[in-house]
Every structure is written in structure tokens, then in C-alpha cells.
Tab-separated table of C-alpha atoms in Angstrom:
chain	number	residue	atom	x	y	z
A	135	UNK	CA	63.801	126.345	62.348
A	136	UNK	CA	67.531	125.811	62.967
A	137	UNK	CA	68.666	122.269	62.113
A	138	UNK	CA	71.678	121.075	64.147
A	139	UNK	CA	74.248	118.303	63.914
A	140	UNK	CA	76.415	117.135	66.823
A	141	UNK	CA	79.995	115.922	66.406
A	142	UNK	CA	81.078	113.824	69.383
A	143	UNK	CA	78.582	112.116	71.701
A	144	UNK	CA	80.300	112.080	75.093
A	145	UNK	CA	78.757	112.639	78.514
A	146	UNK	CA	78.214	116.359	77.839
A	147	UNK	CA	75.517	115.387	75.320
A	148	UNK	CA	73.486	113.362	77.802
A	149	UNK	CA	72.092	116.127	80.021
A	150	UNK	CA	74.113	119.352	79.845
A	151	UNK	CA	73.766	120.265	76.179
A	152	UNK	CA	72.463	117.546	73.848
A	153	UNK	CA	68.735	117.795	74.650
A	154	UNK	CA	68.830	121.592	74.344
A	155	UNK	CA	69.251	121.360	70.572
A	156	UNK	CA	65.814	119.786	70.147
A	157	UNK	CA	64.106	121.336	73.183
A	158	UNK	CA	64.914	124.989	72.416
A	159	UNK	CA	62.272	126.992	70.555
A	160	UNK	CA	62.934	127.110	66.827
A	161	UNK	CA	65.601	124.388	67.024
A	162	UNK	CA	65.862	120.704	66.164
A	163	UNK	CA	68.515	117.987	66.005
A	164	UNK	CA	68.924	116.423	62.557
A	165	UNK	CA	72.235	114.529	62.652
A	166	UNK	CA	74.876	113.127	64.992
A	167	UNK	CA	78.379	111.900	64.219
A	168	UNK	CA	80.862	109.705	66.067
A	169	UNK	CA	84.064	108.321	64.599
A	170	UNK	CA	83.674	104.798	65.932
A	171	UNK	CA	81.816	102.823	63.252
A	172	UNK	CA	78.080	102.505	63.983
A	173	UNK	CA	78.474	104.347	67.341
A	174	UNK	CA	76.332	107.286	66.239
A	175	UNK	CA	73.513	104.998	65.156
A	176	UNK	CA	73.773	103.095	68.438
A	177	UNK	CA	73.525	106.402	70.343
A	178	UNK	CA	70.390	107.274	68.400
A	179	UNK	CA	68.893	103.874	69.201
A	180	UNK	CA	69.708	104.246	72.906
A	181	UNK	CA	68.144	107.710	73.067
A	182	UNK	CA	65.381	107.268	70.484
A	183	UNK	CA	62.530	107.845	72.933
A	184	UNK	CA	63.743	111.418	73.500
A	185	UNK	CA	65.031	112.377	70.048
A	186	UNK	CA	63.258	113.774	66.994
A	187	UNK	CA	62.176	110.946	64.696
A	188	UNK	CA	64.392	111.805	61.731
A	189	UNK	CA	67.849	112.124	63.373
A	190	UNK	CA	70.516	110.408	61.236
A	191	UNK	CA	73.840	108.957	62.394
A	192	UNK	CA	77.199	109.197	60.641
A	193	UNK	CA	80.763	107.942	61.095
A	194	UNK	CA	82.583	110.887	59.515
A	195	UNK	CA	82.105	114.592	58.954
A	196	UNK	CA	82.329	114.609	55.156
A	197	UNK	CA	79.602	112.006	54.717
A	198	UNK	CA	77.375	113.840	57.185
A	199	UNK	CA	77.689	117.236	55.511
A	200	UNK	CA	77.376	115.883	51.977
A	201	UNK	CA	74.349	113.742	52.811
A	202	UNK	CA	72.648	116.475	54.834
A	203	UNK	CA	73.172	118.851	51.907
A	204	UNK	CA	71.207	116.641	49.525
A	205	UNK	CA	67.993	114.653	49.399
A	206	UNK	CA	65.931	117.578	50.607
A	207	UNK	CA	67.536	117.551	54.064
A	208	UNK	CA	68.823	120.649	55.832
A	209	UNK	CA	71.752	121.497	58.092
A	210	UNK	CA	72.147	125.016	59.520
A	211	UNK	CA	74.588	124.655	62.411
A	212	UNK	CA	77.016	122.183	63.991
A	213	UNK	CA	77.920	121.572	67.632
A	214	UNK	CA	81.412	120.195	68.292
A	215	UNK	CA	81.333	118.399	71.644
A	216	UNK	CA	84.474	116.299	71.322
A	217	UNK	CA	87.478	116.905	73.642
A	218	UNK	CA	89.388	120.142	72.857
A	219	UNK	CA	92.283	118.207	71.359
A	220	UNK	CA	90.179	117.419	68.286
A	221	UNK	CA	88.318	120.734	67.934
A	222	UNK	CA	90.625	122.302	65.360
A	223	UNK	CA	90.807	119.050	63.396
A	224	UNK	CA	86.991	118.879	63.359
A	225	UNK	CA	86.619	122.504	62.270
A	226	UNK	CA	89.040	121.930	59.418
A	227	UNK	CA	87.171	118.769	58.420
A	228	UNK	CA	83.905	120.723	58.377
A	229	UNK	CA	85.446	123.405	56.186
A	230	UNK	CA	87.021	120.853	53.831
A	231	UNK	CA	83.686	119.056	53.498
A	232	UNK	CA	81.888	122.304	52.721
A	233	UNK	CA	84.531	123.297	50.185
A	234	UNK	CA	84.201	119.922	48.443
A	235	UNK	CA	80.445	120.150	47.959
A	236	UNK	CA	79.320	120.299	44.322
A	237	UNK	CA	78.952	123.893	43.192
A	238	UNK	CA	75.290	123.241	42.507
A	239	UNK	CA	74.659	121.998	46.038
A	240	UNK	CA	71.869	123.833	47.810
A	241	UNK	CA	74.022	123.991	50.950
A	242	UNK	CA	76.076	126.674	49.217
A	243	UNK	CA	73.074	128.876	48.527
A	244	UNK	CA	72.142	131.695	50.850
A	245	UNK	CA	68.881	130.109	51.992
A	246	UNK	CA	70.311	126.703	52.948
A	247	UNK	CA	73.896	126.769	54.223
A	248	UNK	CA	75.795	126.074	57.420
A	249	UNK	CA	75.502	129.333	59.328
A	250	UNK	CA	77.323	128.582	62.563
A	251	UNK	CA	79.570	126.258	64.537
A	252	UNK	CA	79.065	126.059	68.309
A	253	UNK	CA	82.186	124.718	70.022
A	254	UNK	CA	82.496	123.267	73.493
A	255	UNK	CA	84.727	125.316	75.776
A	256	UNK	CA	87.623	126.002	76.173
A	257	UNK	CA	87.531	125.820	72.345
A	258	UNK	CA	91.240	125.296	71.630
A	259	UNK	CA	93.983	123.741	73.732
A	260	UNK	CA	95.692	127.126	73.486
A	261	UNK	CA	95.080	130.535	71.947
A	262	UNK	CA	96.639	129.783	68.575
A	263	UNK	CA	94.240	126.875	68.092
A	264	UNK	CA	91.262	129.009	69.064
A	265	UNK	CA	92.370	131.713	66.621
A	266	UNK	CA	92.931	129.136	63.879
A	267	UNK	CA	89.375	127.813	64.230
A	268	UNK	CA	87.891	131.285	64.143
A	269	UNK	CA	89.912	132.176	61.038
A	270	UNK	CA	88.847	129.005	59.213
A	271	UNK	CA	85.177	129.709	59.867
A	272	UNK	CA	85.369	133.450	59.277
A	273	UNK	CA	86.900	132.808	55.846
A	274	UNK	CA	83.708	130.914	54.953
A	275	UNK	CA	81.351	133.417	56.584
A	276	UNK	CA	80.387	130.916	59.298
A	277	UNK	CA	79.716	132.256	62.794
A	278	UNK	CA	81.740	130.937	65.734
A	279	UNK	CA	80.024	130.499	69.114
A	280	UNK	CA	81.978	129.277	72.183
A	281	UNK	CA	80.030	127.186	74.706
A	282	UNK	CA	80.608	129.486	77.674
A	283	UNK	CA	77.154	128.659	78.948
A	284	UNK	CA	77.267	130.568	82.240
A	285	UNK	CA	77.036	133.887	80.391
A	286	UNK	CA	73.399	133.124	79.592
A	287	UNK	CA	72.400	131.727	82.990
A	288	UNK	CA	69.798	133.661	84.954
A	289	UNK	CA	72.208	133.871	87.885
A	290	UNK	CA	74.842	135.638	85.756
A	291	UNK	CA	72.260	137.983	84.246
A	292	UNK	CA	70.963	138.871	87.728
A	293	UNK	CA	74.513	139.391	88.968
A	294	UNK	CA	75.118	141.753	86.083
A	295	UNK	CA	71.991	143.732	87.036
A	296	UNK	CA	72.981	143.891	90.717
A	297	UNK	CA	76.320	145.406	89.718
A	298	UNK	CA	74.623	147.864	87.385
A	299	UNK	CA	72.154	148.908	90.092
A	300	UNK	CA	75.001	149.773	92.474
A	301	UNK	CA	74.212	147.198	95.175
A	302	UNK	CA	77.900	147.151	96.161
A	303	UNK	CA	78.749	150.687	95.078
A	304	UNK	CA	79.897	152.248	91.840
A	305	UNK	CA	83.322	150.596	91.604
A	306	UNK	CA	84.703	147.069	91.936
A	307	UNK	CA	87.904	146.900	93.963
A	308	UNK	CA	88.684	143.172	94.068
A	309	UNK	CA	87.438	139.853	92.725
A	310	UNK	CA	88.468	136.673	94.527
A	311	UNK	CA	87.723	133.108	93.482
A	312	UNK	CA	88.653	129.910	95.320
A	313	UNK	CA	88.032	126.358	94.193
A	314	UNK	CA	89.337	123.442	96.228
A	315	UNK	CA	88.670	119.733	95.956
A	316	UNK	CA	86.193	119.521	93.087
A	317	UNK	CA	88.611	117.330	91.179
A	318	UNK	CA	86.935	114.367	92.873
A	319	UNK	CA	84.167	114.661	90.299
A	320	UNK	CA	86.666	114.505	87.441
A	321	UNK	CA	88.494	111.274	88.152
A	322	UNK	CA	91.267	112.105	90.627
A	323	UNK	CA	89.662	110.394	93.601
A	324	UNK	CA	90.865	106.925	92.609
A	325	UNK	CA	93.791	107.912	90.409
A	326	UNK	CA	96.207	105.871	92.483
A	327	UNK	CA	94.461	102.695	91.397
A	328	UNK	CA	94.724	103.549	87.703
A	329	UNK	CA	97.487	103.037	85.207
A	330	UNK	CA	98.805	105.997	83.248
A	331	UNK	CA	96.859	104.763	80.207
A	332	UNK	CA	93.580	105.049	82.146
A	333	UNK	CA	93.951	108.717	83.028
A	334	UNK	CA	90.728	110.626	82.150
A	335	UNK	CA	91.035	112.745	79.000
A	336	UNK	CA	90.482	115.943	81.018
A	337	UNK	CA	93.797	115.232	82.756
A	338	UNK	CA	95.769	114.566	79.572
A	339	UNK	CA	97.154	117.689	77.866
A	340	UNK	CA	96.984	116.060	74.449
A	341	UNK	CA	93.190	116.008	74.707
A	342	UNK	CA	92.423	118.819	77.164
A	343	UNK	CA	95.289	121.312	76.838
A	344	UNK	CA	96.235	121.081	80.510
A	345	UNK	CA	94.811	120.278	83.921
A	346	UNK	CA	91.324	120.909	85.257
A	347	UNK	CA	91.682	124.680	85.029
A	348	UNK	CA	91.149	124.177	81.296
A	349	UNK	CA	87.858	122.377	81.853
A	350	UNK	CA	86.535	124.176	84.932
A	351	UNK	CA	88.574	127.330	85.514
A	352	UNK	CA	87.898	128.588	82.001
A	353	UNK	CA	84.256	129.190	83.000
A	354	UNK	CA	85.307	131.475	85.848
A	355	UNK	CA	87.832	133.394	83.763
A	356	UNK	CA	85.290	133.916	81.012
A	357	UNK	CA	82.622	135.081	83.470
A	358	UNK	CA	85.009	137.618	84.994
A	359	UNK	CA	85.658	138.883	81.473
A	360	UNK	CA	81.896	139.155	80.859
A	361	UNK	CA	81.090	140.940	84.109
A	362	UNK	CA	84.112	143.192	84.555
A	363	UNK	CA	86.388	143.352	81.510
A	364	UNK	CA	89.546	141.806	80.046
A	365	UNK	CA	92.003	140.196	82.464
A	366	UNK	CA	95.514	141.672	82.262
A	367	UNK	CA	98.871	141.538	84.036
A	368	UNK	CA	98.571	137.844	84.841
A	369	UNK	CA	101.015	136.358	87.334
A	370	UNK	CA	100.722	132.762	88.425
A	371	UNK	CA	102.155	129.938	90.482
A	372	UNK	CA	101.444	126.601	88.812
A	373	UNK	CA	102.304	123.268	90.447
A	374	UNK	CA	101.830	119.534	90.249
A	375	UNK	CA	101.313	118.555	93.868
A	376	UNK	CA	100.140	114.999	93.308
A	377	UNK	CA	102.853	112.352	93.059
A	378	UNK	CA	103.290	108.884	91.642
A	379	UNK	CA	103.958	107.301	88.262
A	380	UNK	CA	100.241	106.896	87.520
A	381	UNK	CA	99.398	110.454	88.550
A	382	UNK	CA	98.658	112.831	85.633
A	383	UNK	CA	101.574	114.984	84.483
A	384	UNK	CA	99.407	118.097	84.108
A	385	UNK	CA	99.223	120.766	86.803
A	386	UNK	CA	96.756	120.389	89.687
A	387	UNK	CA	97.299	123.673	91.546
A	388	UNK	CA	97.087	127.225	90.186
A	389	UNK	CA	97.283	130.545	92.029
A	390	UNK	CA	96.756	133.626	89.866
A	391	UNK	CA	96.791	137.374	90.377
A	392	UNK	CA	95.767	139.894	87.715
A	393	UNK	CA	93.993	143.186	87.096
A	394	UNK	CA	90.917	144.185	85.099
A	395	UNK	CA	91.262	146.383	82.027
A	396	UNK	CA	88.869	149.124	81.008
A	397	UNK	CA	86.080	148.008	78.690
A	398	UNK	CA	82.788	149.214	77.245
A	399	UNK	CA	80.601	146.301	78.369
A	400	UNK	CA	80.969	146.004	82.146
A	401	UNK	CA	77.884	147.222	84.070
A	402	UNK	CA	80.148	148.774	86.718
A	403	UNK	CA	83.487	150.569	86.790
A	404	UNK	CA	85.982	147.738	87.253
A	405	UNK	CA	89.110	149.259	85.741
A	406	UNK	CA	92.253	148.339	87.715
A	407	UNK	CA	90.340	146.035	90.085
A	408	UNK	CA	92.588	143.278	91.396
A	409	UNK	CA	91.865	139.613	90.754
A	410	UNK	CA	92.960	136.726	92.990
A	411	UNK	CA	92.102	133.170	91.958
A	412	UNK	CA	93.122	129.800	93.364
A	413	UNK	CA	92.331	126.390	91.900
A	414	UNK	CA	93.523	123.493	94.045
A	415	UNK	CA	92.636	120.161	92.464
A	416	UNK	CA	95.449	118.277	94.205
A	417	UNK	CA	94.629	115.249	96.360
A	418	UNK	CA	94.824	115.636	100.151
A	419	UNK	CA	97.968	114.482	101.874
A	420	UNK	CA	97.859	111.294	103.901
A	421	UNK	CA	95.633	111.654	106.987
A	422	UNK	CA	94.448	115.047	105.700
A	423	UNK	CA	90.915	115.982	104.713
A	424	UNK	CA	90.181	118.857	102.377
A	425	UNK	CA	87.121	121.037	102.659
A	426	UNK	CA	85.484	121.531	99.267
A	427	UNK	CA	85.322	125.231	98.384
A	428	UNK	CA	83.694	126.992	95.438
A	429	UNK	CA	83.425	130.678	96.290
A	430	UNK	CA	83.412	133.907	94.301
A	431	UNK	CA	83.616	137.185	96.261
A	432	UNK	CA	83.215	140.549	94.535
A	433	UNK	CA	84.244	143.518	96.663
A	434	UNK	CA	82.908	146.937	95.774
A	435	UNK	CA	83.508	150.280	97.424
A	436	UNK	CA	80.211	149.966	99.342
A	437	UNK	CA	79.635	146.241	99.800
A	438	UNK	CA	80.285	142.680	98.698
A	439	UNK	CA	78.662	139.941	96.653
A	440	UNK	CA	79.338	136.295	97.499
A	441	UNK	CA	78.289	133.340	95.414
A	442	UNK	CA	79.477	130.005	94.089
A	443	UNK	CA	81.420	129.790	90.878
A	444	UNK	CA	80.362	126.627	89.101
A	445	UNK	CA	76.675	125.884	89.669
A	446	UNK	CA	73.903	127.747	87.845
A	447	UNK	CA	71.526	127.277	90.780
A	448	UNK	CA	73.736	128.542	93.599
A	449	UNK	CA	72.447	131.568	95.574
A	450	UNK	CA	73.850	135.091	95.561
A	451	UNK	CA	74.505	136.793	98.928
A	452	UNK	CA	74.722	140.587	99.136
A	453	UNK	CA	76.764	141.764	102.130
A	454	UNK	CA	77.736	145.065	103.680
A	455	UNK	CA	81.373	146.047	104.174
A	456	UNK	CA	81.346	144.357	107.592
A	457	UNK	CA	80.400	141.011	106.071
A	458	UNK	CA	76.785	141.036	107.241
A	459	UNK	CA	74.325	139.472	104.792
A	460	UNK	CA	71.767	142.018	103.624
A	461	UNK	CA	69.920	139.861	101.110
A	462	UNK	CA	70.072	136.409	99.534
A	463	UNK	CA	68.744	135.629	96.055
A	464	UNK	CA	67.888	132.007	95.231
A	465	UNK	CA	67.902	130.370	91.790
A	466	UNK	CA	66.727	127.209	90.110
A	467	UNK	CA	69.341	125.635	87.857
A	468	UNK	CA	68.157	124.828	84.339
A	469	UNK	CA	67.678	121.111	83.677
A	470	UNK	CA	70.056	121.389	80.733
A	471	UNK	CA	72.821	123.807	81.703
A	472	UNK	CA	73.585	124.797	78.122
A	473	UNK	CA	69.999	125.478	77.047
A	474	UNK	CA	69.836	129.216	77.880
A	475	UNK	CA	72.908	129.876	75.719
A	476	UNK	CA	71.842	127.521	72.931
A	477	UNK	CA	68.455	129.221	72.883
A	478	UNK	CA	70.201	132.586	72.572
A	479	UNK	CA	72.317	131.273	69.673
A	480	UNK	CA	69.199	129.939	67.950
A	481	UNK	CA	67.409	133.240	68.492
A	482	UNK	CA	70.297	135.119	66.912
A	483	UNK	CA	70.479	132.784	63.924
A	484	UNK	CA	66.707	133.142	63.449
A	485	UNK	CA	66.965	136.906	63.955
A	486	UNK	CA	64.380	136.956	66.727
A	487	UNK	CA	63.712	140.605	67.549
A	488	UNK	CA	63.368	142.317	70.921
A	489	UNK	CA	59.591	141.783	70.865
A	490	UNK	CA	60.282	138.107	71.463
A	491	UNK	CA	62.535	138.707	74.453
A	492	UNK	CA	60.087	137.634	77.155
A	493	UNK	CA	59.141	134.424	75.357
A	494	UNK	CA	62.526	133.361	74.063
A	495	UNK	CA	65.066	134.732	76.561
A	496	UNK	CA	68.193	136.474	75.267
A	497	UNK	CA	67.767	137.396	71.623
A	498	UNK	CA	71.508	137.468	70.931
A	499	UNK	CA	74.265	135.188	72.155
A	500	UNK	CA	76.402	136.749	74.914
A	501	UNK	CA	79.247	134.348	74.006
A	502	UNK	CA	81.264	135.185	70.902
A	503	UNK	CA	84.597	134.615	69.210
A	504	UNK	CA	86.393	137.544	70.846
A	505	UNK	CA	85.746	136.400	74.407
A	506	UNK	CA	86.841	132.858	73.505
A	507	UNK	CA	90.161	134.280	72.293
A	508	UNK	CA	90.660	136.401	75.409
A	509	UNK	CA	89.987	133.478	77.745
A	510	UNK	CA	92.375	131.254	75.758
A	511	UNK	CA	95.041	133.945	76.014
A	512	UNK	CA	94.578	134.252	79.787
A	513	UNK	CA	94.850	130.472	80.187
A	514	UNK	CA	98.066	130.562	78.138
A	515	UNK	CA	99.440	133.345	80.340
A	516	UNK	CA	98.626	131.374	83.479
A	517	UNK	CA	100.044	128.049	82.306
A	518	UNK	CA	102.942	129.122	80.080
A	519	UNK	CA	105.628	128.660	82.724
A	520	UNK	CA	104.501	125.114	83.502
A	521	UNK	CA	104.494	123.966	79.886
A	522	UNK	CA	107.467	125.965	78.673
A	523	UNK	CA	105.299	128.086	76.400
A	524	UNK	CA	102.030	127.293	74.643
A	525	UNK	CA	102.783	128.647	71.189
A	526	UNK	CA	103.359	125.180	69.693
A	527	UNK	CA	102.213	121.577	70.166
A	528	UNK	CA	103.472	121.606	73.746
A	529	UNK	CA	101.474	118.470	74.619
A	530	UNK	CA	103.936	116.460	72.491
A	531	UNK	CA	107.076	117.589	74.366
A	532	UNK	CA	106.394	116.521	77.963
A	533	UNK	CA	110.124	116.098	78.586
A	534	UNK	CA	110.576	119.885	78.245
A	535	UNK	CA	107.827	120.971	80.642
A	536	UNK	CA	109.749	123.033	83.219
A	537	UNK	CA	106.809	122.781	85.599
A	538	UNK	CA	107.808	119.175	86.248
A	539	UNK	CA	110.797	118.320	88.382
A	540	UNK	CA	113.679	116.334	86.849
A	541	UNK	CA	112.593	113.166	88.595
A	542	UNK	CA	109.038	113.539	87.323
A	543	UNK	CA	110.240	114.116	83.774
A	544	UNK	CA	112.321	110.956	83.868
A	545	UNK	CA	109.445	108.884	85.240
A	546	UNK	CA	107.174	109.969	82.401
């Protein structure tokens, strides 16, 4: 049994991921932590009808790790679900707490120690933060798992098989992704009525690392990496189309072109395939309506695949070169979007063998440290021009962001 703790109890813990830690086979939730005094215990009380009976609440990481390492309790893995701006801080706090345990503590023995940290995507606000977290954990022989949940979804696994089986030929020529308008679900729909202090954390670079491409686009970039190979030769046009003093200073429009590098994991030859992605989260102009779009098109030398980008239950269409639909494959989205990946992580930590594949799903996590780094690096390449580089604490120097016009800088 893998015993988990959760750091941060935001909305992602309600449905997407939280329940998966005690619903997955061989997994249970033992502790939760929230910095606000008594908030963790209040969360437990609110959700007690669905939680294991012995979940404990804590106000800080050190107390949680020290307490869970004594009194016959057990802690194997930790999920960090706080906003990205605190991920590195939380990893360092975990490592400091582990290092400060008494040398006789059972948590430092091989049969009862923290084995892994599972971190909500996009992991760091930039690549150097992602690398720093991985280095901290690697130094202590703790595995790093990024929460790129779509890798483990049935839809992604089926898509991988379709490519391998040659449904669109033996070579990918182009991958195109378009997302328009989905910002309405993330707080931009009534942004004009909010003050700058009420801007959602996902639209504040200090907490998120950038605009909504950090929160939503990272999934697409990571999935392209998983299906086809590393993304190279990134060129981008990054803008802030929304206006007004209360409007977030982060970008809301990104157009990217790139190519796919050769790799040893893609199920189809994708080397040198072109990539065209557009994320338009900007509000419509006055008297303008925007059609919501979420579309991924993969063009092979003998056909096309068309599907949505963000939802695990969206169908896959297989088309011929003339655009005629040959077949449509339907899917049911998992109740908890993160559960297939969390189950895979648990299986790997428990060393479930291939004989358990049918019962347990993937026996090894398809999301690992190296793909988290690559996706962070691609995001940096895309957004570097807007933020004037992402090699430092760029979220603290808004006045130097060249992506903002002079007037916008002064109004900030």
C-alpha cells in the first residue's frame, strides 16, 4: 500500500486528483496540509464522508513529515497541488524536513521512506525551477513525477496505437492545434468587473509563471512530446490583446511554430514534422462573438486524425486525405481525470509486474522528470520574448517585460 500526503487543497483536489489517491488500487491518503491554520482539518471535516478514516491534517510541511514518520504511521509519497509559484519552495521544505529527521527515524530506512513526489503541472514557473526541484529530489533518491495526466488517458493510449498501426500512414507531416475562447472557464469572462488584486492566480505570473498557456497549453505541448518527440526550433508571436488597468498583465494570445526532433519513443516517424499551435484566450472585441475551438489535427502521409485537445472523453475522428471521416472512436472520460496516471505511479512504486496489466492499467508511469523539463523549456522558448527572458525571477520585474507596451507598463 502506498500512503500519500497532499500539500495544498485547492479546487484540483475536489474532483480531478484528490479522490484518486484513496480510490486507486494499492493507494491511500494519510495526510493533508494547508498553510492557513486549521484549514487542513476543516477540509478533512468537510470531506470526511469520502475520505479514509485516519487522514490527519497539518499546517506545515515539517510537522507533517516528522509526525508521519513516528508513532507507527507511514508516508510513502507526497502530492504537491499548490500553484506553481510555490512548488519549488514546497519541494525544498520537504527535503529540509526529511534531512532534519532524527537519524534513528524509521522514515530514513529503506522499508519506510518517502519514495516519490508527484507535482502538479507545469511543475515550475520556468525550466530552471523545474530542474531545481528535480535536482533536490534526485539528491535524496526521491522519484519525481509530473502531473501530465493526459499521457495515461485511454484516449491518448488509443491515439498512440492508431499512429503505430499506420492509420494515417507511416510518417507524420504536420500537427496543428487551435484553442480559442476557453479562458471563460478560468476567470476572464468578468475580468472587467474585478480589481487587479482579484485577478485569479492562474493569470498572475508570480503564482502561475505566465498566462493560461502555462495552465492549459502545457498539456498539449507535453502530449505532442509524448506522441511524436521533442519540440524544437520554436518561433512564437506572444501578445496581450486584452486592455484595461484591471486586465491581467500576462499574455493572452500565443501563436507558435516548431518542428519535431527524432526520438526513440514515438510510435510513428515524426522527425521534421511541422507544428503549428495557436492559443487565443483574449476576450472578444465589442460586438464580437468568438467561437470556442479546441481542435488537434494530425496530418500523415496517408490520412488525418482530428480530435479535441483538452478533454479526456472527446472522440477521435480518422479521415482520409480529402477530409472524409472514415471512422470515429468514442471515449468515456474518467470521473477523476488524474486517476489513470496516479494509478500508474502507484503501480510503479509498488513494482506491479506486467501480469497485473489488465487489472491495474499501466504498470509504469508515462510521465517522468525528463518530459517535465522538456515541456518547461518549450514554454520558456515560447514566452521568453514577452517576459524578457525566463532565466531569473522574471515575475518580479514586470516593468521590464518587453511584451507590454510602454503605456501598459506605466499603468501597472
